[in-house]
Amino acid sequence: AKRDTGTSYRFYNRQLHISAGHQLQLEADLRNALRAGELELYYQPRVDLITGEVRGVESLIRWNHPTRGLVMPDDFIPAAERSGLIVPIGYWVIEQACERLRQAADAGFPGLVVAVNLSFRQFHDRKMTETIFRIIFNANVDTSLLELELTESAMMHDPDYAQRCLRELSQLGISFALDDFGTGYSSLTNLQHLPISLVKIDKSFVQALGESGDSEHIIRAIISLAHSLQMSVVAEGVETEGQLDFLRDQHCDEVQGYYYARPMPWDDLVTFLHDRNRL
Ligand code: C2E
Ligand code: CA
Ligand code: CA
Ligand code: CA
């Protein structure tokens, strides 16, 4: 048994070594990707359950890798967070959102909300508010159409600083959505003093509908509590008509998911909007 341990230790070490090397290579490639314009945003519509129109879109990043093809965020966002590269990438994503807000208005959809994801790591940047302010000031867009999505845990590292950022940014007109709601530890009541106008129910609850009675109760509770706190509710990961019907019955405000559309390039989104939102 002792000899086996020795062998597996050496093997383990080699694995660690390889993965550290991989990590460094990935970070170098990613740094280059940002410069070379290999990062790209896809857009997934959020459909209003009363009007059937697209009220907003979520920006979702992809990496158009020269040899590996389209790389999904779960395969590179963690490395971007570890290395801190998510900070410049995050600002680039907000710049893109401002650009898309202008294009949406030009295409005849002036009220479309464009949402972007904020990483916990971006709250380590002491110049966050200042930098975002500079971006939206230069872009000269209607800031009430820009929405930032963050998770409860994103604010945990330094809650006072995070709260100050949220307050300052909301004074500029920017709105906030609580992402992946239901998976964290805090309750909505803890968050009611924050400028959060929308709650996104995590897709794990939506996808468990019909399998467990628990998810029905949880979704119902989230919707009624959010509404009593004047927050809107978006359900993520809606794939079936059954899920949609349940959410409509519960007065969920908007849904996002493959049932309506997958994330898509901007030009496809404009076509989708023309079909869906009557002008
Ligand atoms: P998220 O913010 O929870 O985004 C929703 C994810 O659910 C997206 O995955 C989306 O494609 C997927 N999704 C939407 N509808 C459905 C559905 O009906 N069924 C299923 N199975 N999945 C659905 P994606 O694009 O792979 O993004 C994964 C995560 O990467 C995001 O989760 C977000 O946390 C992160 N991410 C994406 N873009 C950015 C970004 O620009 N910045 C940061 N910091 N994180 C990002
Ligand atoms: Ca999100
Ligand atoms: Ca989410
Ligand atoms: Ca997620």
Tab-separated table of C-alpha atoms and ligand atoms in Angstrom:
chain	number	residue	atom	x	y	z
A	1	ALA	CA	0.000	0.000	0.000
A	2	LYS	CA	2.889	2.359	0.841
A	3	ARG	CA	4.491	1.810	-2.564
A	4	ASP	CA	1.201	2.568	-4.295
A	5	THR	CA	0.926	5.825	-2.403
A	6	GLY	CA	4.367	6.845	-3.648
A	7	THR	CA	3.407	6.180	-7.219
A	8	SER	CA	0.150	8.062	-7.052
A	9	TYR	CA	1.844	11.013	-5.320
A	10	ARG	CA	4.301	11.385	-8.179
A	11	PHE	CA	1.494	11.102	-10.667
A	12	TYR	CA	-0.558	13.676	-8.759
A	13	ASN	CA	2.391	16.055	-8.788
A	14	ARG	CA	2.838	15.709	-12.502
A	15	GLN	CA	-0.863	16.392	-13.040
A	16	LEU	CA	-0.623	19.525	-10.900
A	17	HIS	CA	2.388	20.652	-12.883
A	18	ILE	CA	0.626	20.147	-16.193
A	19	SER	CA	-2.471	21.930	-15.050
A	20	ALA	CA	-0.488	24.920	-13.734
A	21	GLY	CA	1.230	25.144	-17.119
A	22	HIS	CA	-2.120	24.874	-18.841
A	23	GLN	CA	-3.463	27.624	-16.651
A	24	LEU	CA	-0.618	29.995	-17.565
A	25	GLN	CA	-1.000	29.212	-21.246
A	26	LEU	CA	-4.745	29.794	-21.055
A	27	GLU	CA	-4.214	33.161	-19.354
A	28	ALA	CA	-1.668	34.240	-21.967
A	29	ASP	CA	-4.008	33.176	-24.780
A	30	LEU	CA	-6.903	35.004	-23.165
A	31	ARG	CA	-4.906	38.211	-22.749
A	32	ASN	CA	-4.092	38.006	-26.434
A	33	ALA	CA	-7.711	37.173	-27.315
A	34	LEU	CA	-8.951	40.425	-25.811
A	35	ARG	CA	-6.388	42.390	-27.821
A	36	ALA	CA	-6.950	40.410	-31.014
A	37	GLY	CA	-10.721	40.811	-30.923
A	38	GLU	CA	-11.439	37.104	-30.515
A	39	LEU	CA	-14.009	37.674	-27.778
A	40	GLU	CA	-17.581	37.953	-28.932
A	41	LEU	CA	-20.956	38.511	-27.312
A	42	TYR	CA	-24.092	36.526	-27.979
A	43	TYR	CA	-27.517	37.771	-26.937
A	44	GLN	CA	-30.385	35.837	-25.428
A	45	PRO	CA	-33.860	37.426	-25.400
A	46	ARG	CA	-36.022	37.754	-22.302
A	47	VAL	CA	-39.681	37.517	-23.180
A	48	ASP	CA	-42.426	39.383	-21.315
A	49	LEU	CA	-45.100	36.866	-20.316
A	50	ILE	CA	-47.948	39.340	-20.683
A	51	THR	CA	-47.153	41.028	-23.997
A	52	GLY	CA	-45.064	38.275	-25.572
A	53	GLU	CA	-42.487	40.884	-26.570
A	54	VAL	CA	-38.765	40.875	-25.940
A	55	ARG	CA	-38.131	43.351	-23.180
A	56	GLY	CA	-34.432	42.785	-22.795
A	57	VAL	CA	-31.460	40.672	-23.750
A	58	GLU	CA	-28.611	39.173	-21.754
A	59	SER	CA	-25.090	39.503	-23.172
A	60	LEU	CA	-23.204	36.200	-22.945
A	61	ILE	CA	-19.539	36.038	-23.815
A	62	ARG	CA	-17.889	33.516	-26.146
A	63	TRP	CA	-14.317	33.123	-27.281
A	64	ASN	CA	-13.881	32.650	-30.982
A	65	HIS	CA	-10.637	30.678	-30.700
A	66	PRO	CA	-8.564	30.431	-33.912
A	67	THR	CA	-8.048	26.667	-33.542
A	68	ARG	CA	-10.470	25.467	-30.866
A	69	GLY	CA	-13.579	27.118	-32.306
A	70	LEU	CA	-16.248	28.690	-30.113
A	71	VAL	CA	-15.187	28.372	-26.456
A	72	MET	CA	-17.935	28.711	-23.836
A	73	PRO	CA	-17.620	31.014	-20.800
A	74	ASP	CA	-17.495	28.208	-18.227
A	75	ASP	CA	-14.215	27.133	-19.881
A	76	PHE	CA	-12.438	30.475	-19.593
A	77	ILE	CA	-14.235	32.852	-17.193
A	78	PRO	CA	-12.760	31.063	-14.122
A	79	ALA	CA	-9.229	31.604	-15.534
A	80	ALA	CA	-10.090	35.225	-16.317
A	81	GLU	CA	-11.249	35.655	-12.721
A	82	ARG	CA	-8.149	34.014	-11.208
A	83	SER	CA	-5.811	36.151	-13.294
A	84	GLY	CA	-7.786	39.378	-12.868
A	85	LEU	CA	-8.257	39.630	-16.645
A	86	ILE	CA	-12.003	39.635	-16.055
A	87	VAL	CA	-11.652	43.274	-15.004
A	88	PRO	CA	-10.629	44.631	-18.454
A	89	ILE	CA	-12.842	42.019	-20.147
A	90	GLY	CA	-15.776	43.157	-17.996
A	91	TYR	CA	-15.303	46.781	-19.030
A	92	TRP	CA	-15.123	45.740	-22.664
A	93	VAL	CA	-18.428	43.872	-22.219
A	94	ILE	CA	-20.063	47.036	-20.831
A	95	GLU	CA	-18.694	49.081	-23.754
A	96	GLN	CA	-20.231	46.563	-26.133
A	97	ALA	CA	-23.572	46.787	-24.317
A	98	CYS	CA	-23.577	50.591	-24.751
A	99	GLU	CA	-22.803	50.188	-28.441
A	100	ARG	CA	-25.682	47.673	-28.782
A	101	LEU	CA	-28.073	50.041	-26.989
A	102	ARG	CA	-27.379	52.616	-29.660
A	103	GLN	CA	-27.769	50.062	-32.456
A	104	ALA	CA	-31.032	48.787	-30.974
A	105	ALA	CA	-32.453	52.313	-30.959
A	106	ASP	CA	-31.327	52.788	-34.581
A	107	ALA	CA	-32.982	49.488	-35.559
A	108	GLY	CA	-36.314	50.656	-34.117
A	109	PHE	CA	-36.142	49.114	-30.631
A	110	PRO	CA	-35.407	52.100	-28.410
A	111	GLY	CA	-36.686	50.560	-25.158
A	112	LEU	CA	-34.684	47.335	-25.270
A	113	VAL	CA	-32.772	46.587	-22.058
A	114	VAL	CA	-29.257	45.189	-22.465
A	115	ALA	CA	-27.961	43.211	-19.492
A	116	VAL	CA	-24.390	42.179	-18.762
A	117	ASN	CA	-22.907	39.853	-16.159
A	118	LEU	CA	-20.627	41.248	-13.455
A	119	SER	CA	-18.065	38.944	-11.844
A	120	PHE	CA	-17.332	39.025	-8.090
A	121	ARG	CA	-13.756	39.765	-9.135
A	122	GLN	CA	-14.758	43.104	-10.689
A	123	PHE	CA	-15.702	44.299	-7.207
A	124	HIS	CA	-12.005	43.997	-6.268
A	125	ASP	CA	-11.328	46.911	-8.595
A	126	ARG	CA	-11.379	50.071	-6.525
A	127	LYS	CA	-12.080	52.151	-9.627
A	128	MET	CA	-15.177	50.250	-10.695
A	129	THR	CA	-17.772	53.015	-10.391
A	130	GLU	CA	-15.447	55.603	-11.881
A	131	THR	CA	-14.573	53.425	-14.875
A	132	ILE	CA	-18.173	52.418	-15.592
A	133	PHE	CA	-19.167	56.064	-15.289
A	134	ARG	CA	-16.534	57.021	-17.877
A	135	ILE	CA	-17.727	54.299	-20.262
A	136	ILE	CA	-21.392	55.298	-20.184
A	137	PHE	CA	-20.561	59.006	-20.271
A	138	ASN	CA	-18.472	58.530	-23.439
A	139	ALA	CA	-21.125	56.300	-25.002
A	140	ASN	CA	-23.870	58.835	-24.272
A	141	VAL	CA	-26.658	56.252	-23.957
A	142	ASP	CA	-29.822	56.005	-21.862
A	143	THR	CA	-28.361	54.377	-18.756
A	144	SER	CA	-31.770	53.199	-17.564
A	145	LEU	CA	-31.543	50.564	-20.310
A	146	LEU	CA	-28.282	49.143	-18.998
A	147	GLU	CA	-28.677	46.368	-16.451
A	148	LEU	CA	-25.941	44.682	-14.467
A	149	GLU	CA	-26.456	41.090	-13.284
A	150	LEU	CA	-24.664	39.951	-10.169
A	151	THR	CA	-24.894	37.052	-7.757
A	152	GLU	CA	-25.297	37.338	-4.010
A	153	SER	CA	-21.776	35.976	-3.507
A	154	ALA	CA	-20.284	38.695	-5.724
A	155	MET	CA	-20.947	41.159	-2.924
A	156	MET	CA	-19.584	39.002	-0.116
A	157	HIS	CA	-15.861	39.824	-0.334
A	158	ASP	CA	-16.367	43.432	0.766
A	159	PRO	CA	-20.088	44.068	1.286
A	160	ASP	CA	-19.664	47.743	2.221
A	161	TYR	CA	-17.683	48.544	-0.899
A	162	ALA	CA	-20.056	46.502	-3.085
A	163	GLN	CA	-23.079	48.292	-1.660
A	164	ARG	CA	-21.467	51.652	-2.256
A	165	CYS	CA	-20.762	50.684	-5.900
A	166	LEU	CA	-24.391	49.613	-6.378
A	167	ARG	CA	-25.721	52.824	-4.879
A	168	GLU	CA	-23.442	55.076	-6.929
A	169	LEU	CA	-24.176	53.215	-10.151
A	170	SER	CA	-27.915	53.175	-9.525
A	171	GLN	CA	-27.771	56.941	-9.034
A	172	LEU	CA	-26.506	57.068	-12.627
A	173	GLY	CA	-29.667	55.241	-13.690
A	174	ILE	CA	-28.162	51.769	-14.067
A	175	SER	CA	-30.324	48.933	-12.734
A	176	PHE	CA	-29.319	45.690	-11.079
A	177	ALA	CA	-30.529	42.115	-11.315
A	178	LEU	CA	-29.804	39.376	-8.827
A	179	ASP	CA	-28.551	36.380	-10.822
A	180	ASP	CA	-28.948	32.656	-10.074
A	181	PHE	CA	-31.323	33.446	-7.260
A	182	GLY	CA	-32.137	30.642	-4.860
A	183	THR	CA	-28.709	29.016	-4.994
A	184	GLY	CA	-27.048	31.261	-2.395
A	185	TYR	CA	-27.526	31.674	1.294
A	186	SER	CA	-29.041	35.068	1.827
A	187	SER	CA	-32.724	35.764	1.602
A	188	LEU	CA	-34.394	38.444	-0.419
A	189	THR	CA	-35.261	40.292	2.770
A	190	ASN	CA	-31.528	40.734	3.469
A	191	LEU	CA	-31.164	42.311	0.066
A	192	GLN	CA	-34.151	44.610	0.138
A	193	HIS	CA	-32.095	47.661	1.088
A	194	LEU	CA	-29.997	47.253	-2.070
A	195	PRO	CA	-31.003	48.927	-5.352
A	196	ILE	CA	-32.023	45.667	-7.018
A	197	SER	CA	-35.014	45.807	-9.323
A	198	LEU	CA	-35.052	42.302	-10.715
A	199	VAL	CA	-34.525	38.742	-9.538
A	200	LYS	CA	-33.489	35.928	-11.871
A	201	ILE	CA	-34.627	32.507	-10.683
A	202	ASP	CA	-31.846	29.993	-11.246
A	203	LYS	CA	-32.462	27.515	-14.018
A	204	SER	CA	-31.959	24.546	-11.701
A	205	PHE	CA	-35.358	25.281	-10.091
A	206	VAL	CA	-37.106	25.720	-13.421
A	207	GLN	CA	-35.627	22.499	-14.754
A	208	ALA	CA	-36.666	20.547	-11.652
A	209	LEU	CA	-40.323	21.518	-12.204
A	210	GLY	CA	-42.430	18.396	-12.490
A	211	GLU	CA	-39.704	16.294	-10.869
A	212	SER	CA	-39.961	17.672	-7.364
A	213	GLY	CA	-42.748	19.513	-5.606
A	214	ASP	CA	-40.061	21.499	-3.794
A	215	SER	CA	-39.099	23.512	-6.852
A	216	GLU	CA	-42.727	24.580	-7.344
A	217	HIS	CA	-42.889	25.834	-3.771
A	218	ILE	CA	-39.540	27.605	-4.028
A	219	ILE	CA	-40.442	29.347	-7.299
A	220	ARG	CA	-43.824	30.388	-5.939
A	221	ALA	CA	-42.192	31.794	-2.786
A	222	ILE	CA	-39.505	33.701	-4.696
A	223	ILE	CA	-42.061	35.295	-7.030
A	224	SER	CA	-44.413	36.373	-4.277
A	225	LEU	CA	-41.644	37.746	-2.065
A	226	ALA	CA	-39.954	39.567	-4.971
A	227	HIS	CA	-43.256	41.143	-5.982
A	228	SER	CA	-43.982	42.244	-2.430
A	229	LEU	CA	-40.581	44.018	-2.502
A	230	GLN	CA	-41.449	45.653	-5.869
A	231	MET	CA	-38.928	43.563	-7.777
A	232	SER	CA	-39.630	41.916	-11.151
A	233	VAL	CA	-38.897	38.253	-11.738
A	234	VAL	CA	-37.221	36.539	-14.687
A	235	ALA	CA	-37.081	32.745	-14.837
A	236	GLU	CA	-34.008	31.303	-16.538
A	237	GLY	CA	-33.608	28.053	-18.418
A	238	VAL	CA	-37.193	27.731	-19.657
A	239	GLU	CA	-37.210	24.939	-22.220
A	240	THR	CA	-40.743	23.516	-22.261
A	241	GLU	CA	-44.309	24.670	-22.622
A	242	GLY	CA	-45.128	23.064	-19.262
A	243	GLN	CA	-42.528	25.198	-17.483
A	244	LEU	CA	-43.805	28.269	-19.300
A	245	ASP	CA	-47.432	27.588	-18.301
A	246	PHE	CA	-46.500	27.108	-14.654
A	247	LEU	CA	-44.501	30.359	-14.611
A	248	ARG	CA	-47.291	32.275	-16.307
A	249	ASP	CA	-49.791	30.972	-13.742
A	250	GLN	CA	-47.469	32.176	-10.980
A	251	HIS	CA	-47.304	35.668	-12.532
A	252	CYS	CA	-43.616	35.484	-13.320
A	253	ASP	CA	-42.819	38.639	-15.330
A	254	GLU	CA	-40.368	37.404	-17.952
A	255	VAL	CA	-38.758	34.179	-19.106
A	256	GLN	CA	-35.452	33.411	-20.734
A	257	GLY	CA	-34.541	30.060	-22.213
A	258	TYR	CA	-34.222	27.734	-25.167
A	259	TYR	CA	-38.025	27.516	-25.434
A	260	TYR	CA	-37.955	30.948	-27.064
A	261	ALA	CA	-34.365	31.284	-28.204
A	262	ARG	CA	-30.769	30.330	-27.568
A	263	PRO	CA	-28.121	33.020	-27.212
A	264	MET	CA	-27.376	34.315	-30.730
A	265	PRO	CA	-25.167	36.790	-32.594
A	266	TRP	CA	-26.449	40.387	-32.686
A	267	ASP	CA	-27.606	40.314	-36.320
A	268	ASP	CA	-29.768	37.248	-35.661
A	269	LEU	CA	-31.197	38.970	-32.607
A	270	VAL	CA	-32.279	41.969	-34.701
A	271	THR	CA	-34.146	39.600	-37.046
A	272	PHE	CA	-35.721	37.898	-34.025
A	273	LEU	CA	-36.848	41.269	-32.666
A	274	HIS	CA	-38.410	42.245	-35.975
A	275	ASP	CA	-40.442	39.014	-35.960
A	276	ARG	CA	-41.475	39.256	-32.331
A	277	ASN	CA	-41.857	42.924	-31.321
A	278	ARG	CA	-44.387	44.643	-33.535
A	279	LEU	CA	-43.188	48.053	-34.630
B	1	C2E	P1	-25.629	32.868	-16.377
B	1	C2E	O1	-25.391	34.314	-16.158
B	1	C2E	O2	-26.470	32.156	-15.392
B	1	C2E	O3	-26.214	32.746	-17.856
B	1	C2E	C1	-27.232	31.862	-18.231
B	1	C2E	C2	-26.654	30.610	-18.870
B	1	C2E	O4	-27.726	29.697	-19.113
B	1	C2E	C3	-26.010	30.865	-20.224
B	1	C2E	O5	-24.922	29.955	-20.386
B	1	C2E	C4	-27.144	30.492	-21.188
B	1	C2E	O6	-26.704	30.148	-22.484
B	1	C2E	C5	-27.733	29.315	-20.473
B	1	C2E	N1	-29.120	29.064	-20.841
B	1	C2E	C6	-30.055	29.960	-21.239
B	1	C2E	N2	-31.233	29.356	-21.487
B	1	C2E	C7	-31.065	28.055	-21.228
B	1	C2E	C8	-31.941	26.916	-21.293
B	1	C2E	O7	-33.115	26.988	-21.634
B	1	C2E	N3	-31.386	25.717	-20.948
B	1	C2E	C9	-30.092	25.596	-20.551
B	1	C2E	N4	-29.642	24.390	-20.235
B	1	C2E	N5	-29.230	26.653	-20.479
B	1	C2E	C10	-29.727	27.862	-20.816
B	1	C2E	P2	-23.508	30.437	-20.984
B	1	C2E	O8	-23.715	31.407	-22.099
B	1	C2E	O9	-22.714	29.206	-21.250
B	1	C2E	O10	-22.870	31.232	-19.779
B	1	C2E	C11	-22.501	30.573	-18.581
B	1	C2E	C12	-22.131	31.535	-17.500
B	1	C2E	O11	-20.941	32.255	-17.830
B	1	C2E	C13	-23.182	32.614	-17.232
B	1	C2E	O12	-24.211	32.077	-16.445
B	1	C2E	C14	-22.342	33.658	-16.515
B	1	C2E	O13	-22.204	33.324	-15.156
B	1	C2E	C15	-20.997	33.507	-17.198
B	1	C2E	N6	-20.837	34.595	-18.204
B	1	C2E	C16	-21.281	34.668	-19.469
B	1	C2E	N7	-20.928	35.831	-20.057
B	1	C2E	C17	-20.238	36.521	-19.115
B	1	C2E	C18	-19.597	37.818	-19.089
B	1	C2E	O14	-19.620	38.610	-20.049
B	1	C2E	N8	-18.980	38.178	-17.921
B	1	C2E	C19	-18.966	37.349	-16.826
B	1	C2E	N9	-18.327	37.789	-15.709
B	1	C2E	N10	-19.549	36.145	-16.813
B	1	C2E	C20	-20.185	35.736	-17.936
B	2	CA	CA	-26.613	36.112	-15.910
B	3	CA	CA	-28.131	33.036	-14.206
B	4	CA	CA	-24.925	30.631	-13.614
